[in-house]
Short mmCIF file of C-alpha atoms in Angstrom, two decimals:
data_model
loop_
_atom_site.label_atom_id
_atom_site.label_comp_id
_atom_site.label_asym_id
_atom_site.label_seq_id
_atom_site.Cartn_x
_atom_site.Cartn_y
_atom_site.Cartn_z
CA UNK A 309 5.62 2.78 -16.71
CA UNK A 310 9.51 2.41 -17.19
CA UNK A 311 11.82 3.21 -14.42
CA UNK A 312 15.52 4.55 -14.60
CA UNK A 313 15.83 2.74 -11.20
CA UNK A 314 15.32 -0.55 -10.00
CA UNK A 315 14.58 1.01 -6.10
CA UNK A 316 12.61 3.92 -7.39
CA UNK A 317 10.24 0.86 -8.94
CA UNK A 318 10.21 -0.94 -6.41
CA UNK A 319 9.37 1.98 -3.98
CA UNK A 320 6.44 3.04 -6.41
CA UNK A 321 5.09 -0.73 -6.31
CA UNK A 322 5.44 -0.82 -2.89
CA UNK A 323 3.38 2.35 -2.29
CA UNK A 324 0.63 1.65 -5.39
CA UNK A 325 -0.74 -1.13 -3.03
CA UNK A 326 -2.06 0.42 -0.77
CA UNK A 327 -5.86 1.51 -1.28
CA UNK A 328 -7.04 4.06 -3.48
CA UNK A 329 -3.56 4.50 -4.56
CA UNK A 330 -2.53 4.29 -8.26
CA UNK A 331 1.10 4.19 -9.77
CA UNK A 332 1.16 7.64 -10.54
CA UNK A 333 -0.06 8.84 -7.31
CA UNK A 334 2.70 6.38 -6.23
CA UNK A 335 5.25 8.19 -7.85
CA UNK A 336 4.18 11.28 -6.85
CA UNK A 337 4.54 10.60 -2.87
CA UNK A 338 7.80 8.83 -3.58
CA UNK A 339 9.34 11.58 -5.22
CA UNK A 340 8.00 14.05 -2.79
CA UNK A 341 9.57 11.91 0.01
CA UNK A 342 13.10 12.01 -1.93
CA UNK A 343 13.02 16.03 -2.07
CA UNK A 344 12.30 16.09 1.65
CA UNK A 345 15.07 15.07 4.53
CA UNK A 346 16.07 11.67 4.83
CA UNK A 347 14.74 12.10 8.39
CA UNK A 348 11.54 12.23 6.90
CA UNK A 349 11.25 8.74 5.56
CA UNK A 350 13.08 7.07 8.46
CA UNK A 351 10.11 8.78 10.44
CA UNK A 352 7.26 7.60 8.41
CA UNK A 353 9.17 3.90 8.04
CA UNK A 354 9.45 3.09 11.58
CA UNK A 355 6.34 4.43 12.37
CA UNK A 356 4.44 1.80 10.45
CA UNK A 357 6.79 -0.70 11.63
CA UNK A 358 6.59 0.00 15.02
CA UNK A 359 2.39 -0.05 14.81
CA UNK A 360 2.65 -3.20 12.81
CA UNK A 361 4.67 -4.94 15.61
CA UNK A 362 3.93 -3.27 18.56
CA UNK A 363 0.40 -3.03 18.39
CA UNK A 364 -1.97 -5.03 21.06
CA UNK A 365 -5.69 -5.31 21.03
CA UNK A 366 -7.63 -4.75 23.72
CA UNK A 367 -8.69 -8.33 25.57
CA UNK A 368 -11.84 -7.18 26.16
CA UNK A 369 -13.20 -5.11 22.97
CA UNK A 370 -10.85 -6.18 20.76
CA UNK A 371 -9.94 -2.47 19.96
CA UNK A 372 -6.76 -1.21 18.67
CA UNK A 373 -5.03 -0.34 22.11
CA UNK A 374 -1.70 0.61 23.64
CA UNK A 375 -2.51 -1.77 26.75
CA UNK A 376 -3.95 -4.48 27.62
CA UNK A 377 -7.37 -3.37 28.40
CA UNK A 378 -8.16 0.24 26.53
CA UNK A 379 -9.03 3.01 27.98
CA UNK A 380 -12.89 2.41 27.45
CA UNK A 381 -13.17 -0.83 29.01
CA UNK A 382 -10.76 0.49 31.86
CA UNK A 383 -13.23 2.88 32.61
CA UNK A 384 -15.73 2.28 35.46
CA UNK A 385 -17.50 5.11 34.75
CA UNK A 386 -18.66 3.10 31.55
CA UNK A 387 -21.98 1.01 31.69
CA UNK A 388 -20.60 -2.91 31.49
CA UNK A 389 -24.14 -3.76 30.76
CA UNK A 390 -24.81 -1.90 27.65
CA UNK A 391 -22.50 -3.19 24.78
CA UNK A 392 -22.26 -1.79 21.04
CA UNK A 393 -21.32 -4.08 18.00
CA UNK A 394 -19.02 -2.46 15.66
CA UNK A 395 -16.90 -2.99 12.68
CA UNK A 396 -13.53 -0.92 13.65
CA UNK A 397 -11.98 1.64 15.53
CA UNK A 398 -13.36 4.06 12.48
CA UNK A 399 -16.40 3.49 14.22
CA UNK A 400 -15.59 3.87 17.66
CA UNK A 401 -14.07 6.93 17.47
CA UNK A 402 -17.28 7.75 15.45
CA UNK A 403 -19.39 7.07 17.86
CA UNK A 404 -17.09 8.60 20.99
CA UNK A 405 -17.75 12.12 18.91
CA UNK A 406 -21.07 12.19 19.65
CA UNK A 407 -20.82 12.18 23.37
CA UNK A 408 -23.91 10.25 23.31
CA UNK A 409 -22.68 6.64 24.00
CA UNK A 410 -22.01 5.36 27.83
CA UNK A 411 -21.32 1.84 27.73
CA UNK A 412 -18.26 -0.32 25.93
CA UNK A 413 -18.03 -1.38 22.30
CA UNK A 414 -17.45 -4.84 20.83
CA UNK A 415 -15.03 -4.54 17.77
CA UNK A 416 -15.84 -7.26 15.18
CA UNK A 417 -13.03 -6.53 12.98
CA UNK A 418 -14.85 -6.99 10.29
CA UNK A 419 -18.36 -7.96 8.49
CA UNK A 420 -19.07 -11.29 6.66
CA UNK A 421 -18.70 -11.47 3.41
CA UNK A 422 -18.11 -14.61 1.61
CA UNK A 423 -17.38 -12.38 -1.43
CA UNK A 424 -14.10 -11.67 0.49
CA UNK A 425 -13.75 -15.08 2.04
CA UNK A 426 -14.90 -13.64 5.44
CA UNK A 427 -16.50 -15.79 7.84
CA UNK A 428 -17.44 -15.62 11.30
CA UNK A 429 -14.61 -17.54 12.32
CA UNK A 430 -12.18 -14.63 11.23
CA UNK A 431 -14.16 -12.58 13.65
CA UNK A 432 -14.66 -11.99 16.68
CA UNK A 433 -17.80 -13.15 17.38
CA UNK A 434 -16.88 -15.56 20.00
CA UNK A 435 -15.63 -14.11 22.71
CA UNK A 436 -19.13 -11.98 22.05
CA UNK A 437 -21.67 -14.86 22.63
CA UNK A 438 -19.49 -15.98 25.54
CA UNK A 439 -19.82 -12.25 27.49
CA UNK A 440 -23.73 -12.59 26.60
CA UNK A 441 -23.63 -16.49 28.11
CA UNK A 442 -21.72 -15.01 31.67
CA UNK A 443 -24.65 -12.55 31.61
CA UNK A 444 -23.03 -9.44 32.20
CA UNK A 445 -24.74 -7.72 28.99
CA UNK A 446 -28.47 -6.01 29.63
CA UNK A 447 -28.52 -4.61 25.98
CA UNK A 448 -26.20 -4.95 22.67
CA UNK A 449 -26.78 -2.20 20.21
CA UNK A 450 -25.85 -3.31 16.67
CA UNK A 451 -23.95 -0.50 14.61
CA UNK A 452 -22.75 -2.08 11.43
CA UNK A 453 -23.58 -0.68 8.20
CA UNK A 454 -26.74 -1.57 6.74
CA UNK A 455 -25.27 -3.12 3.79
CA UNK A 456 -25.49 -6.80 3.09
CA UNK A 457 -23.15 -7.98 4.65
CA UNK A 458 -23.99 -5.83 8.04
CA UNK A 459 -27.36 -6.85 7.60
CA UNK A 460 -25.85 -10.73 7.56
CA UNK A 461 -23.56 -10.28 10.00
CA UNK A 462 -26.35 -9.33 12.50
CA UNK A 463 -28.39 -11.59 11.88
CA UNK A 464 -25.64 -14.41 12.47
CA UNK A 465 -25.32 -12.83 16.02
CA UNK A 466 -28.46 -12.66 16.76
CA UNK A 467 -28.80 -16.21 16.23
CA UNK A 468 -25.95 -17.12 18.07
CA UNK A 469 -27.57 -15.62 21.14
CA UNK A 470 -31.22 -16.15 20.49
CA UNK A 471 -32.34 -17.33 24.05
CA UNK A 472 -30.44 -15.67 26.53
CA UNK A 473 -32.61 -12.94 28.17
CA UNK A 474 -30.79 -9.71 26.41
CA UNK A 475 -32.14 -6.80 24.63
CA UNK A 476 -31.07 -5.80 21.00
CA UNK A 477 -31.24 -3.01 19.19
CA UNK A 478 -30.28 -1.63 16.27
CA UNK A 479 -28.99 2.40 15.52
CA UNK A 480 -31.75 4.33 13.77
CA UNK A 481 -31.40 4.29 10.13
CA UNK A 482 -33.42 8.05 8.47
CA UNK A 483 -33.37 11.05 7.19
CA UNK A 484 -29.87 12.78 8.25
CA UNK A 485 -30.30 16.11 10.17
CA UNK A 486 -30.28 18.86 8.24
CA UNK A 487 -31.41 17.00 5.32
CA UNK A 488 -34.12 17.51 2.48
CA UNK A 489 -36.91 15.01 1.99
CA UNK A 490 -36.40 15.39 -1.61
CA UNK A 491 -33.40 13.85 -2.01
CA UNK A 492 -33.63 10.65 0.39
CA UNK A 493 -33.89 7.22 -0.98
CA UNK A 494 -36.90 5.52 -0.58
CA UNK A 495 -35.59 3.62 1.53
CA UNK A 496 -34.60 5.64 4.39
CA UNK A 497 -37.46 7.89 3.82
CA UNK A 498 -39.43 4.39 4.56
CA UNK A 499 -37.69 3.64 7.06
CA UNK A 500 -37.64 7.04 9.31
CA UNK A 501 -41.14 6.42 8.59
CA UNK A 502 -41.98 3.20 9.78
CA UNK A 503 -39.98 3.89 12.96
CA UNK A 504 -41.07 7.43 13.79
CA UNK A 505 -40.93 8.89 17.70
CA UNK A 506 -42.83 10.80 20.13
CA UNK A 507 -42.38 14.48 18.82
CA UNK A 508 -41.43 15.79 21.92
CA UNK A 509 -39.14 12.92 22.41
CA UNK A 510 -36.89 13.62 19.47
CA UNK A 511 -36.33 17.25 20.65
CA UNK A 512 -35.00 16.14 23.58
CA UNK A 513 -31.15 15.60 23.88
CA UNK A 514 -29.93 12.94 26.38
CA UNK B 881 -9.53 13.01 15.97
CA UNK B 882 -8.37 10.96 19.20
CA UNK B 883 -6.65 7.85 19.08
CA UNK B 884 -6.93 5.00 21.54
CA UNK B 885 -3.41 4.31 20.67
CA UNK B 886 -0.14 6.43 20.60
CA UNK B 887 1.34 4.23 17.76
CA UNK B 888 -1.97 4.36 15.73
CA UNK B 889 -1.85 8.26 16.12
CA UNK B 890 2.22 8.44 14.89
CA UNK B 891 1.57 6.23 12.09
CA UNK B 892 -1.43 7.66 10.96
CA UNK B 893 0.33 11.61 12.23
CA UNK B 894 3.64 10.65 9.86
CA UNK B 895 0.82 9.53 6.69
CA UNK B 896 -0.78 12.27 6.75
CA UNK B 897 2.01 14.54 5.92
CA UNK B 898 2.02 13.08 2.45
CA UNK B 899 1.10 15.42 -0.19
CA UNK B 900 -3.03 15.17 -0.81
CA UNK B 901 -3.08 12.70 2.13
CA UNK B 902 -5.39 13.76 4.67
CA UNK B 903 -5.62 12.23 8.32
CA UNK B 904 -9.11 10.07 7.17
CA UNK B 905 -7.35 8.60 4.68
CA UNK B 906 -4.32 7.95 6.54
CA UNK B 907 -5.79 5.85 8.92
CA UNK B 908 -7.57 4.22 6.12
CA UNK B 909 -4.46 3.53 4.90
CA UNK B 910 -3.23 2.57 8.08
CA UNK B 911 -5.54 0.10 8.98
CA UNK B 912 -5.10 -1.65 5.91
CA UNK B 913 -1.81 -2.25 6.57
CA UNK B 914 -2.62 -3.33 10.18
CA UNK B 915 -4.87 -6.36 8.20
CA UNK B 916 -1.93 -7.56 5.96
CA UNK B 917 0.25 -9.71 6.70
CA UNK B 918 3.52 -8.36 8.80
CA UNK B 919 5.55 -8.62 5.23
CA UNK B 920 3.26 -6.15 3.48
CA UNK B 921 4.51 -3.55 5.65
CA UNK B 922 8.13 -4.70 6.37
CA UNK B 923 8.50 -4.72 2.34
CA UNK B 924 6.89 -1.12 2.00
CA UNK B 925 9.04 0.55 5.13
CA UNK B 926 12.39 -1.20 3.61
CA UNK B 927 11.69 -0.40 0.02
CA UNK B 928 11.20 3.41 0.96
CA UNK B 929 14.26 3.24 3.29
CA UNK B 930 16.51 1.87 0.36
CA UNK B 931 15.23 4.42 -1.96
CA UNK B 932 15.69 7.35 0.50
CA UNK B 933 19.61 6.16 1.73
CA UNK B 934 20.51 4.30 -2.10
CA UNK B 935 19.74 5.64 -4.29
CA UNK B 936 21.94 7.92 -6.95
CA UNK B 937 21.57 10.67 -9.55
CA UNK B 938 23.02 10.15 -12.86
CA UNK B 939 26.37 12.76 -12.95
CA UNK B 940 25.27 13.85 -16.76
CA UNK B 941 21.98 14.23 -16.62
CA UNK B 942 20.75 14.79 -13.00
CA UNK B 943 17.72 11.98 -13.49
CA UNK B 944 17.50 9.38 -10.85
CA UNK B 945 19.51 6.66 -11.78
CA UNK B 946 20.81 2.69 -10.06
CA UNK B 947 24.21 3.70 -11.48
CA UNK B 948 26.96 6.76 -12.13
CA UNK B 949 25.73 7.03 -15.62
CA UNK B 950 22.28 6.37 -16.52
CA UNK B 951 20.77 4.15 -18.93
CA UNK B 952 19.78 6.87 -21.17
CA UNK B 953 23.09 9.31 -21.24
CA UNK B 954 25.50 5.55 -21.17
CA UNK B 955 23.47 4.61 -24.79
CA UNK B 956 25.94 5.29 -27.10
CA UNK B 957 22.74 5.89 -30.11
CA UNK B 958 21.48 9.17 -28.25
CA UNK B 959 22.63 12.43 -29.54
CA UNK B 960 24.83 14.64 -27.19
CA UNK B 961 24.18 17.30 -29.51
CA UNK B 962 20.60 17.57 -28.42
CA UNK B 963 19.66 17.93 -24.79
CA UNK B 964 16.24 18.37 -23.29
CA UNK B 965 15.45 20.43 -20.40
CA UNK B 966 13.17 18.81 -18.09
CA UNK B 967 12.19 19.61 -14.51
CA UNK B 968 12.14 16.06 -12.76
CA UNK B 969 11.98 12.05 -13.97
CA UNK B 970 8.25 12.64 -14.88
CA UNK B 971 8.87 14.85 -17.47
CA UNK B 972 11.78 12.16 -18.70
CA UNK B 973 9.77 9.00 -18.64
CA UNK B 974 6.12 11.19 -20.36
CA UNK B 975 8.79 12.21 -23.31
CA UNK B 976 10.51 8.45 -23.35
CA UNK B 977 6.82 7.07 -24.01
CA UNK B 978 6.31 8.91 -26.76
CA UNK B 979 9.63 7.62 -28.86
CA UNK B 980 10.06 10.60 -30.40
CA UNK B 981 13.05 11.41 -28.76
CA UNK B 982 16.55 10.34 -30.11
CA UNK B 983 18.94 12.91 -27.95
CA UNK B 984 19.97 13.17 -23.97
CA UNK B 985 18.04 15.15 -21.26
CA UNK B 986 19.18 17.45 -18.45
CA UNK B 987 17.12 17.21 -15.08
CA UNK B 988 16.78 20.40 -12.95
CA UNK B 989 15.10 19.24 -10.11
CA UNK B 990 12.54 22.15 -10.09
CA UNK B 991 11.53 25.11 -11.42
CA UNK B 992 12.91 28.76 -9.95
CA UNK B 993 10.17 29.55 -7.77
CA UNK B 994 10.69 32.74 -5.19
CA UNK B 995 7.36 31.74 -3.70
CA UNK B 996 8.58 28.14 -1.95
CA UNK B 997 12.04 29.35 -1.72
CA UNK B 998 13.42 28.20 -4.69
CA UNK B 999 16.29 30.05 -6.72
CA UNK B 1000 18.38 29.50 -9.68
CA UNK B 1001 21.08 27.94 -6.96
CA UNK B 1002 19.11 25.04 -5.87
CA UNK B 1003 18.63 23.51 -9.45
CA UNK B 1004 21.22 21.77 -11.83
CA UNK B 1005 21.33 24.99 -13.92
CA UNK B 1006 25.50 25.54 -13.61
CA UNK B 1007 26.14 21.98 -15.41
CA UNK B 1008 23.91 22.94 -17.84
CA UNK B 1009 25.60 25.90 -18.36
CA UNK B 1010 28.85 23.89 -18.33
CA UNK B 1011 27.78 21.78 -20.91
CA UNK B 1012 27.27 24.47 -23.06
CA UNK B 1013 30.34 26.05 -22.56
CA UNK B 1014 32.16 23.13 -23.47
CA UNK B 1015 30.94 23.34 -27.22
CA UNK B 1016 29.20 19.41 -26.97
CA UNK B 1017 25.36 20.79 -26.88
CA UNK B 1018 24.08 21.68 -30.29
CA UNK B 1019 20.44 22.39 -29.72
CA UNK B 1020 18.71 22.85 -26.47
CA UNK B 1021 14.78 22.09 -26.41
CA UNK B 1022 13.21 24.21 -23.34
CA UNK B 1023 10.40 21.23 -22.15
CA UNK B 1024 9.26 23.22 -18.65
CA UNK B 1025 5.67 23.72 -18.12
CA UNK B 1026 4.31 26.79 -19.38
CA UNK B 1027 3.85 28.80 -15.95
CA UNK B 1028 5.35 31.52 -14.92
CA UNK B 1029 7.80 29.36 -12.99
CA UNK B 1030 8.47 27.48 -15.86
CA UNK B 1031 8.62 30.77 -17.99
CA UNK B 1032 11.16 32.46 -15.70
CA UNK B 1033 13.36 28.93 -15.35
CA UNK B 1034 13.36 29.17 -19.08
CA UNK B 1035 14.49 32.83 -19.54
CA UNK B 1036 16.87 32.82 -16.85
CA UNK B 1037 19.10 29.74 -18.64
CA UNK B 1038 18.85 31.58 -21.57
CA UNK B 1039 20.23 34.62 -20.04
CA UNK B 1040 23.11 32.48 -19.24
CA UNK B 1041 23.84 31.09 -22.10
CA UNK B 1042 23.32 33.89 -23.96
CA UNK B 1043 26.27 34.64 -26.75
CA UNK B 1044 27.61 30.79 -26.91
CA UNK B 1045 26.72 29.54 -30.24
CA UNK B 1046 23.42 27.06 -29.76
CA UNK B 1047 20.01 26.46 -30.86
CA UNK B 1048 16.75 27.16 -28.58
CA UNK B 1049 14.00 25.86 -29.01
CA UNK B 1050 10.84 25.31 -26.58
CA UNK B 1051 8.03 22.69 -27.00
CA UNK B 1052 5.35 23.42 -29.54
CA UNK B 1053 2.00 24.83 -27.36
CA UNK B 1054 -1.13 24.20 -29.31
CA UNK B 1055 -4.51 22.30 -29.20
CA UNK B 1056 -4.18 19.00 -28.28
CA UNK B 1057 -4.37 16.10 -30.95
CA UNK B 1058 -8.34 14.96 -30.57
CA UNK B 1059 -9.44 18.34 -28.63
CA UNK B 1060 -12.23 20.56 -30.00
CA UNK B 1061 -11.30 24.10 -30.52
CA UNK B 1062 -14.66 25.33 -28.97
CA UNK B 1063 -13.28 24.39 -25.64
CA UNK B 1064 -9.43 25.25 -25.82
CA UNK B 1065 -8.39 28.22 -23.64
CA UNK B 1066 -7.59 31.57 -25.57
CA UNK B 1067 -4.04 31.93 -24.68
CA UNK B 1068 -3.47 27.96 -26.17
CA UNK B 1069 -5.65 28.47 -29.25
CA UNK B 1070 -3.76 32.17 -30.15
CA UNK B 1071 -0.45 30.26 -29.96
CA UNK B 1072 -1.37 27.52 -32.21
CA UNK B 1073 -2.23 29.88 -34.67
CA UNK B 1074 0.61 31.79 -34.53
CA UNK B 1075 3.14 28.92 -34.36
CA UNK B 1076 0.95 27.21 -37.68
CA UNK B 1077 2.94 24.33 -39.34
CA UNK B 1078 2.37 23.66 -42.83
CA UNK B 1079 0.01 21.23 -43.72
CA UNK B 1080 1.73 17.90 -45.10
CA UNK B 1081 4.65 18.97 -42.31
CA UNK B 1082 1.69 18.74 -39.64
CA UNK B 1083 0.78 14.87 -40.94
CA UNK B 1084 4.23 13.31 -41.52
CA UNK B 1085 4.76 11.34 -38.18
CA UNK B 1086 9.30 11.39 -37.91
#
């Protein structure tokens, strides 16, 4: 693509890095910001530059936070004892939908993948192991994605604390409610039927 | 969706008013940017700032330009004589690719649209009509999308320049080069065979 304008290009770079974002989607959000107020752009500017330099991460969880402990971990309504592994705040604030979770989360920031050049060391898997070592955790739930590199990164936990009297569990993997048989992988189909529960049991709703 | 933080929420509040952004995939976006380094998002705020306060419309042609003049209407090769109607820098840079192009474009910055608010008094329609006046445009070539906006932007500049001595013209509609007819639209396929070319005219490539 040829530009009239050396900023216009540069804006439209600029935006085409992000994700998912291509250089004619690029252009199209740059040009819709130029027909809108400059107010607008100053808004959505310092707004990103204000998260990218203000931002703090919970000492405890490692969740994106305001403070310095978040609101979860602040709460002592919240079971210390019962801790659930997760990637990001996506899945936090997945998880806080349901209503169904008590206890405090453990943000990894990530999964390994050596495809990406992700180790354990770039996550935060340390100050983990040490919380299981003090003893405060009865139970860690894993939530990470069953994909290779969930399925990796759980297992490298796991080892880490293999010894210390703790429970772990993982989230059920089967058949989604409200779901057909028929179109389940075999897989998950295997799965929700390897691991099947009391009848009455999954009626109930804790 | 709740936010554990109030700059998360802003940020991700501000990208989400983006046309076809919606507020998953602004905090997608957003925590991308949160993993990059500090520069990534310094570079995208400033570039977009610059843009927004910098930049400068070219005083012939309305197209966004780094200069008074822009590169296309300051090239002393391009016809005056013939001027393309265009509704924004899209339009310009789709018709540049194609090199078929030898004169200067006008830019109107929309099409007349009573539904979002647009009249004939928000686009660059009176220097068009200037330029007209003063006896430099020859031919005029009509290049707005076929809607009814387009339709109406069309018809209401020729209204107003009705009487001066100039040729119209509007883009040729037709099937497009490598389409099948079986799956053109009616309205596309009638006009193509009512605006038929001659045969070696259709082949020569000017």
């Amino acid at each position: 693509m040829e530009f009239s304008s050396k900023l216009l290009e540069n804006a439209v770079y600029e935006v085409s890095q992000l994700p998912g974002i291509g250089k004619r989607t690029a252009l199209r959000l740059v040009l819709h910001l130029l027909k809108q107020p400059e107010q607008r752009t100053s808004n959505l500017a310092t707004s990103l530059l204000d998260l990218r330099s203000k931002i703090q991460f919970c000492e405890n969880c490692h969740n994106i936070s305001d403070t310095v402990l978040c609101e979860i971990c602040a709460n002592p309504k919240r079971d210390d004892a019962l801790v659930c592994v997760v990637e990001d705040i996506r899945d936090v604030m997945a998880i806080e939908n349901t209503g169904q979770f008590r206890g405090k989360y453990h943000v990894l920031g990530g999964k390994i993948s050596p495809m990406e050049g992700i180790g354990p060391q770039n996550l935060k898997i340390g100050t983990l192991v040490d919380k299981v070592k003090n003893g405060v955790i009865k139970e860690l739930i894993f939530a990470l994605s069953s994909t290779m590199e969930g399925d990796t990164t759980n297992f490298y936990i796991f080892r880490q604390i293999e010894g210390f009297e703790i429970k772990t569990s993982t989230i059920a993997r089967g058949i989604a409610v409200g779901d057909e048989l028929e179109y389940a992988d075999e897989v998950t189909l295997g799965r929700s039927i390897l691991n099947r529960v009391p009848f009455e049991g999954s009626l109930r709703q804790d």
